[in-house]
Amino acid sequence: MTATATAIPVQKIRRRDRPPTQAIRQPLAERIAPYLYVAPFFVIFAVFGLFPLLFTFYVALFDWNPIGEQTFVGLANFERLFQDPRFWNAFVNTFGIFLISTVPQLLLALGLAHLLNHATLRMANFFRMALLVPYITSVAATALVFAQIFDKNFGLINWVLDLVGAPAVNFMSSQLGSWIVISSMVMWRWFGYNTLLYLAGLQALPREMYEAASVDGASGWQQFVHLTIPSLRPIIIFTVIMSTIGGLQIFTEPLLVAPESGLTCGGGRQCQTLALFLYEQGFGQFEFGYGSAIGVALFVIVVVVSLINFYLTTRTRKARA
């Protein structure tokens, strides 16, 4: 009892005599180092992404002459835009090419990835890497090849039609025909890239899942619908959104497929997209204010369509959950 009674005050005294614990302070360099590591991205984004976007909104409010005066006109450029039939023609062309190229492309990539994942092939890695050849090929070279394939006089397509007795088709003279030519170029260039994305997702799935489904009597189509597609939903959402953004900003393919017509992509503007129309007005006619208004409209269209895609995919996920 005595030892215990005398020990307690000694412990209290020792605890009171201890100096207060001080927080460990890191050197200033260690505290700011993480911010310095991520700063280059934000600086580059602000200079080459955010500032041009905000400046485009600003220029759209002016009658902007690059070598003369800049007159504030408010929303007059947007009023002119909505009354311009050339804008609506480019709008229809953009969405037409986007739908014809994106939907078959993603379906083809998904089916081919499923086939490569299950098929037993010799030199499988070679075939998988060969899918990247269209992606790394120059767009100019692709345009030259496809222009020859769809040529009216000496093209491969018309040669086959002549063999079966069908008349030759001048694809670039019609709106739908030019859409098919450009969409074929886009599909050929991007389906391999999307196939590899889907294939990487499929190879991460356990084989036991498919083996169990086969034991339960599920057919190959049922496994594809009920196992493959739900498992790849995050990758599918990613490819749909990225294809939407890229498809609505298509520029190089329609510019190169009809070089003789310049920025109009045909005498009747049958394949002129919004991006090509923007370039024509901004850097062809030097109407920077009107071109900026087209850029703002294109930005809004891309954001709205991307949000619609995100809403639909999220709603589908919640409905199946």
Short mmCIF file of N, CA and C in Angstrom, two decimals, residues 68-152:
data_model
loop_
_atom_site.label_atom_id
_atom_site.label_comp_id
_atom_site.label_asym_id
_atom_site.label_seq_id
_atom_site.Cartn_x
_atom_site.Cartn_y
_atom_site.Cartn_z
N GLY A 68 -6.98 44.67 -88.12
CA GLY A 68 -7.70 45.93 -88.02
C GLY A 68 -8.32 46.11 -86.65
N GLU A 69 -9.47 46.74 -86.63
CA GLU A 69 -10.13 47.01 -85.36
C GLU A 69 -10.99 45.83 -84.94
N GLN A 70 -11.27 45.79 -83.64
CA GLN A 70 -12.16 44.78 -83.07
C GLN A 70 -13.38 45.49 -82.49
N THR A 71 -14.53 45.22 -83.09
CA THR A 71 -15.77 45.89 -82.70
C THR A 71 -16.64 44.93 -81.90
N PHE A 72 -17.09 45.40 -80.75
CA PHE A 72 -17.96 44.56 -79.91
C PHE A 72 -19.35 44.49 -80.55
N VAL A 73 -19.82 43.25 -80.77
CA VAL A 73 -21.13 43.05 -81.40
C VAL A 73 -22.06 42.20 -80.54
N GLY A 74 -21.62 41.82 -79.36
CA GLY A 74 -22.48 41.02 -78.48
C GLY A 74 -22.74 39.63 -79.05
N LEU A 75 -24.01 39.28 -79.13
CA LEU A 75 -24.42 37.96 -79.59
C LEU A 75 -24.75 37.93 -81.08
N ALA A 76 -24.33 38.94 -81.81
CA ALA A 76 -24.67 39.01 -83.24
C ALA A 76 -24.06 37.85 -84.02
N ASN A 77 -22.86 37.42 -83.64
CA ASN A 77 -22.24 36.28 -84.33
C ASN A 77 -23.05 35.00 -84.14
N PHE A 78 -23.63 34.84 -82.95
CA PHE A 78 -24.44 33.64 -82.71
C PHE A 78 -25.78 33.72 -83.45
N GLU A 79 -26.35 34.90 -83.53
CA GLU A 79 -27.57 35.06 -84.31
C GLU A 79 -27.33 34.75 -85.79
N ARG A 80 -26.21 35.22 -86.29
CA ARG A 80 -25.85 34.91 -87.67
C ARG A 80 -25.61 33.41 -87.84
N LEU A 81 -25.02 32.81 -86.83
CA LEU A 81 -24.70 31.39 -86.90
C LEU A 81 -25.96 30.54 -87.05
N PHE A 82 -26.96 30.82 -86.23
CA PHE A 82 -28.18 30.00 -86.25
C PHE A 82 -29.02 30.25 -87.52
N GLN A 83 -28.77 31.33 -88.21
CA GLN A 83 -29.46 31.62 -89.46
C GLN A 83 -28.66 31.22 -90.70
N ASP A 84 -27.48 30.65 -90.49
CA ASP A 84 -26.60 30.30 -91.60
C ASP A 84 -26.86 28.85 -92.02
N PRO A 85 -27.35 28.62 -93.25
CA PRO A 85 -27.59 27.24 -93.68
C PRO A 85 -26.31 26.42 -93.79
N ARG A 86 -25.17 27.09 -93.98
CA ARG A 86 -23.92 26.37 -94.05
C ARG A 86 -23.57 25.72 -92.71
N PHE A 87 -23.93 26.39 -91.61
CA PHE A 87 -23.69 25.82 -90.28
C PHE A 87 -24.54 24.57 -90.08
N TRP A 88 -25.82 24.63 -90.43
CA TRP A 88 -26.70 23.48 -90.24
C TRP A 88 -26.32 22.34 -91.17
N ASN A 89 -25.81 22.67 -92.35
CA ASN A 89 -25.32 21.62 -93.24
C ASN A 89 -24.11 20.91 -92.63
N ALA A 90 -23.18 21.70 -92.06
CA ALA A 90 -22.02 21.11 -91.39
C ALA A 90 -22.44 20.32 -90.15
N PHE A 91 -23.47 20.80 -89.46
CA PHE A 91 -23.99 20.11 -88.28
C PHE A 91 -24.51 18.72 -88.67
N VAL A 92 -25.31 18.66 -89.74
CA VAL A 92 -25.85 17.38 -90.20
C VAL A 92 -24.73 16.46 -90.68
N ASN A 93 -23.77 17.00 -91.41
CA ASN A 93 -22.65 16.18 -91.88
C ASN A 93 -21.85 15.60 -90.71
N THR A 94 -21.62 16.41 -89.69
CA THR A 94 -20.83 15.96 -88.54
C THR A 94 -21.51 14.79 -87.85
N PHE A 95 -22.81 14.93 -87.58
CA PHE A 95 -23.51 13.86 -86.88
C PHE A 95 -23.70 12.63 -87.78
N GLY A 96 -23.90 12.85 -89.08
CA GLY A 96 -24.03 11.71 -89.98
C GLY A 96 -22.76 10.88 -90.03
N ILE A 97 -21.62 11.54 -90.21
CA ILE A 97 -20.34 10.83 -90.25
C ILE A 97 -20.05 10.20 -88.90
N PHE A 98 -20.37 10.89 -87.83
CA PHE A 98 -20.12 10.37 -86.48
C PHE A 98 -20.91 9.07 -86.23
N LEU A 99 -22.18 9.05 -86.59
CA LEU A 99 -23.00 7.86 -86.34
C LEU A 99 -22.57 6.70 -87.23
N ILE A 100 -22.31 6.97 -88.52
CA ILE A 100 -21.95 5.89 -89.43
C ILE A 100 -20.59 5.29 -89.08
N SER A 101 -19.70 6.08 -88.54
CA SER A 101 -18.36 5.58 -88.23
C SER A 101 -18.25 5.00 -86.83
N THR A 102 -18.91 5.59 -85.85
CA THR A 102 -18.70 5.20 -84.45
C THR A 102 -19.44 3.92 -84.09
N VAL A 103 -20.71 3.82 -84.43
CA VAL A 103 -21.50 2.66 -84.02
C VAL A 103 -20.94 1.36 -84.61
N PRO A 104 -20.76 1.24 -85.94
CA PRO A 104 -20.18 -0.01 -86.46
C PRO A 104 -18.77 -0.27 -85.95
N GLN A 105 -18.00 0.80 -85.76
CA GLN A 105 -16.62 0.65 -85.31
C GLN A 105 -16.56 0.00 -83.93
N LEU A 106 -17.35 0.47 -82.98
CA LEU A 106 -17.32 -0.08 -81.63
C LEU A 106 -17.89 -1.50 -81.59
N LEU A 107 -18.93 -1.76 -82.38
CA LEU A 107 -19.48 -3.11 -82.43
C LEU A 107 -18.47 -4.09 -83.03
N LEU A 108 -17.78 -3.67 -84.10
CA LEU A 108 -16.76 -4.51 -84.70
C LEU A 108 -15.61 -4.75 -83.73
N ALA A 109 -15.19 -3.73 -83.04
CA ALA A 109 -14.08 -3.87 -82.09
C ALA A 109 -14.46 -4.81 -80.94
N LEU A 110 -15.68 -4.70 -80.45
CA LEU A 110 -16.11 -5.57 -79.35
C LEU A 110 -16.19 -7.03 -79.80
N GLY A 111 -16.77 -7.28 -80.96
CA GLY A 111 -16.85 -8.65 -81.46
C GLY A 111 -15.49 -9.25 -81.76
N LEU A 112 -14.59 -8.46 -82.36
CA LEU A 112 -13.25 -8.96 -82.69
C LEU A 112 -12.44 -9.23 -81.42
N ALA A 113 -12.59 -8.38 -80.41
CA ALA A 113 -11.89 -8.62 -79.15
C ALA A 113 -12.38 -9.91 -78.49
N HIS A 114 -13.67 -10.15 -78.54
CA HIS A 114 -14.23 -11.39 -77.98
C HIS A 114 -13.69 -12.61 -78.74
N LEU A 115 -13.57 -12.49 -80.06
CA LEU A 115 -13.06 -13.59 -80.86
C LEU A 115 -11.59 -13.86 -80.55
N LEU A 116 -10.77 -12.80 -80.49
CA LEU A 116 -9.35 -12.97 -80.22
C LEU A 116 -9.09 -13.49 -78.81
N ASN A 117 -9.98 -13.19 -77.90
CA ASN A 117 -9.80 -13.63 -76.52
C ASN A 117 -10.07 -15.13 -76.36
N HIS A 118 -10.94 -15.68 -77.19
CA HIS A 118 -11.32 -17.08 -77.04
C HIS A 118 -10.70 -17.99 -78.10
N ALA A 119 -10.32 -17.42 -79.24
CA ALA A 119 -9.79 -18.26 -80.31
C ALA A 119 -8.36 -18.68 -79.99
N THR A 120 -8.01 -19.88 -80.43
CA THR A 120 -6.65 -20.38 -80.30
C THR A 120 -5.92 -20.12 -81.61
N LEU A 121 -5.03 -19.16 -81.59
CA LEU A 121 -4.33 -18.74 -82.80
C LEU A 121 -2.83 -18.88 -82.62
N ARG A 122 -2.18 -19.31 -83.66
CA ARG A 122 -0.73 -19.25 -83.65
C ARG A 122 -0.30 -17.81 -83.89
N MET A 123 0.78 -17.43 -83.25
CA MET A 123 1.28 -16.05 -83.35
C MET A 123 0.18 -15.06 -82.97
N ALA A 124 -0.50 -15.35 -81.85
CA ALA A 124 -1.61 -14.49 -81.41
C ALA A 124 -1.13 -13.08 -81.12
N ASN A 125 0.06 -12.96 -80.52
CA ASN A 125 0.58 -11.62 -80.21
C ASN A 125 0.83 -10.81 -81.48
N PHE A 126 1.24 -11.48 -82.55
CA PHE A 126 1.47 -10.78 -83.82
C PHE A 126 0.16 -10.19 -84.34
N PHE A 127 -0.91 -10.98 -84.31
CA PHE A 127 -2.19 -10.49 -84.80
C PHE A 127 -2.72 -9.35 -83.92
N ARG A 128 -2.48 -9.45 -82.63
CA ARG A 128 -2.95 -8.40 -81.73
C ARG A 128 -2.19 -7.10 -81.96
N MET A 129 -0.89 -7.21 -82.16
CA MET A 129 -0.11 -6.00 -82.41
C MET A 129 -0.40 -5.44 -83.79
N ALA A 130 -0.79 -6.31 -84.74
CA ALA A 130 -1.10 -5.82 -86.09
C ALA A 130 -2.31 -4.90 -86.09
N LEU A 131 -3.14 -5.02 -85.06
CA LEU A 131 -4.31 -4.14 -84.98
C LEU A 131 -3.93 -2.69 -84.80
N LEU A 132 -2.70 -2.43 -84.35
CA LEU A 132 -2.26 -1.05 -84.14
C LEU A 132 -1.71 -0.41 -85.41
N VAL A 133 -1.53 -1.19 -86.46
CA VAL A 133 -0.97 -0.63 -87.71
C VAL A 133 -1.84 0.50 -88.26
N PRO A 134 -3.17 0.35 -88.34
CA PRO A 134 -3.97 1.50 -88.83
C PRO A 134 -3.84 2.74 -87.95
N TYR A 135 -3.69 2.52 -86.65
CA TYR A 135 -3.62 3.66 -85.72
C TYR A 135 -2.34 4.47 -85.89
N ILE A 136 -1.24 3.79 -86.22
CA ILE A 136 0.04 4.49 -86.34
C ILE A 136 0.31 4.93 -87.78
N THR A 137 -0.58 4.58 -88.70
CA THR A 137 -0.40 4.99 -90.09
C THR A 137 -0.79 6.46 -90.26
N SER A 138 -0.08 7.17 -91.09
CA SER A 138 -0.37 8.58 -91.34
C SER A 138 -1.77 8.75 -91.91
N VAL A 139 -2.45 9.79 -91.45
CA VAL A 139 -3.80 10.06 -91.95
C VAL A 139 -3.75 10.44 -93.43
N ALA A 140 -2.69 11.12 -93.84
CA ALA A 140 -2.57 11.50 -95.25
C ALA A 140 -2.44 10.26 -96.13
N ALA A 141 -1.65 9.28 -95.69
CA ALA A 141 -1.51 8.04 -96.46
C ALA A 141 -2.84 7.28 -96.50
N THR A 142 -3.55 7.27 -95.39
CA THR A 142 -4.85 6.62 -95.35
C THR A 142 -5.83 7.27 -96.32
N ALA A 143 -5.82 8.60 -96.37
CA ALA A 143 -6.72 9.31 -97.27
C ALA A 143 -6.40 9.00 -98.73
N LEU A 144 -5.12 8.91 -99.07
CA LEU A 144 -4.74 8.58 -100.44
C LEU A 144 -5.22 7.18 -100.84
N VAL A 145 -5.07 6.22 -99.94
CA VAL A 145 -5.47 4.85 -100.24
C VAL A 145 -6.98 4.75 -100.40
N PHE A 146 -7.73 5.36 -99.49
CA PHE A 146 -9.19 5.25 -99.55
C PHE A 146 -9.75 6.07 -100.71
N ALA A 147 -9.07 7.14 -101.08
CA ALA A 147 -9.51 7.89 -102.26
C ALA A 147 -9.38 7.04 -103.52
N GLN A 148 -8.35 6.19 -103.58
CA GLN A 148 -8.20 5.29 -104.71
C GLN A 148 -9.21 4.15 -104.66
N ILE A 149 -9.50 3.67 -103.48
CA ILE A 149 -10.46 2.57 -103.36
C ILE A 149 -11.85 3.00 -103.82
N PHE A 150 -12.25 4.23 -103.47
CA PHE A 150 -13.59 4.71 -103.79
C PHE A 150 -13.60 5.60 -105.04
N ASP A 151 -12.52 5.60 -105.79
CA ASP A 151 -12.47 6.45 -106.99
C ASP A 151 -13.52 6.01 -108.00
N LYS A 152 -14.10 6.99 -108.72
CA LYS A 152 -15.17 6.68 -109.67
C LYS A 152 -14.68 5.91 -110.88
#
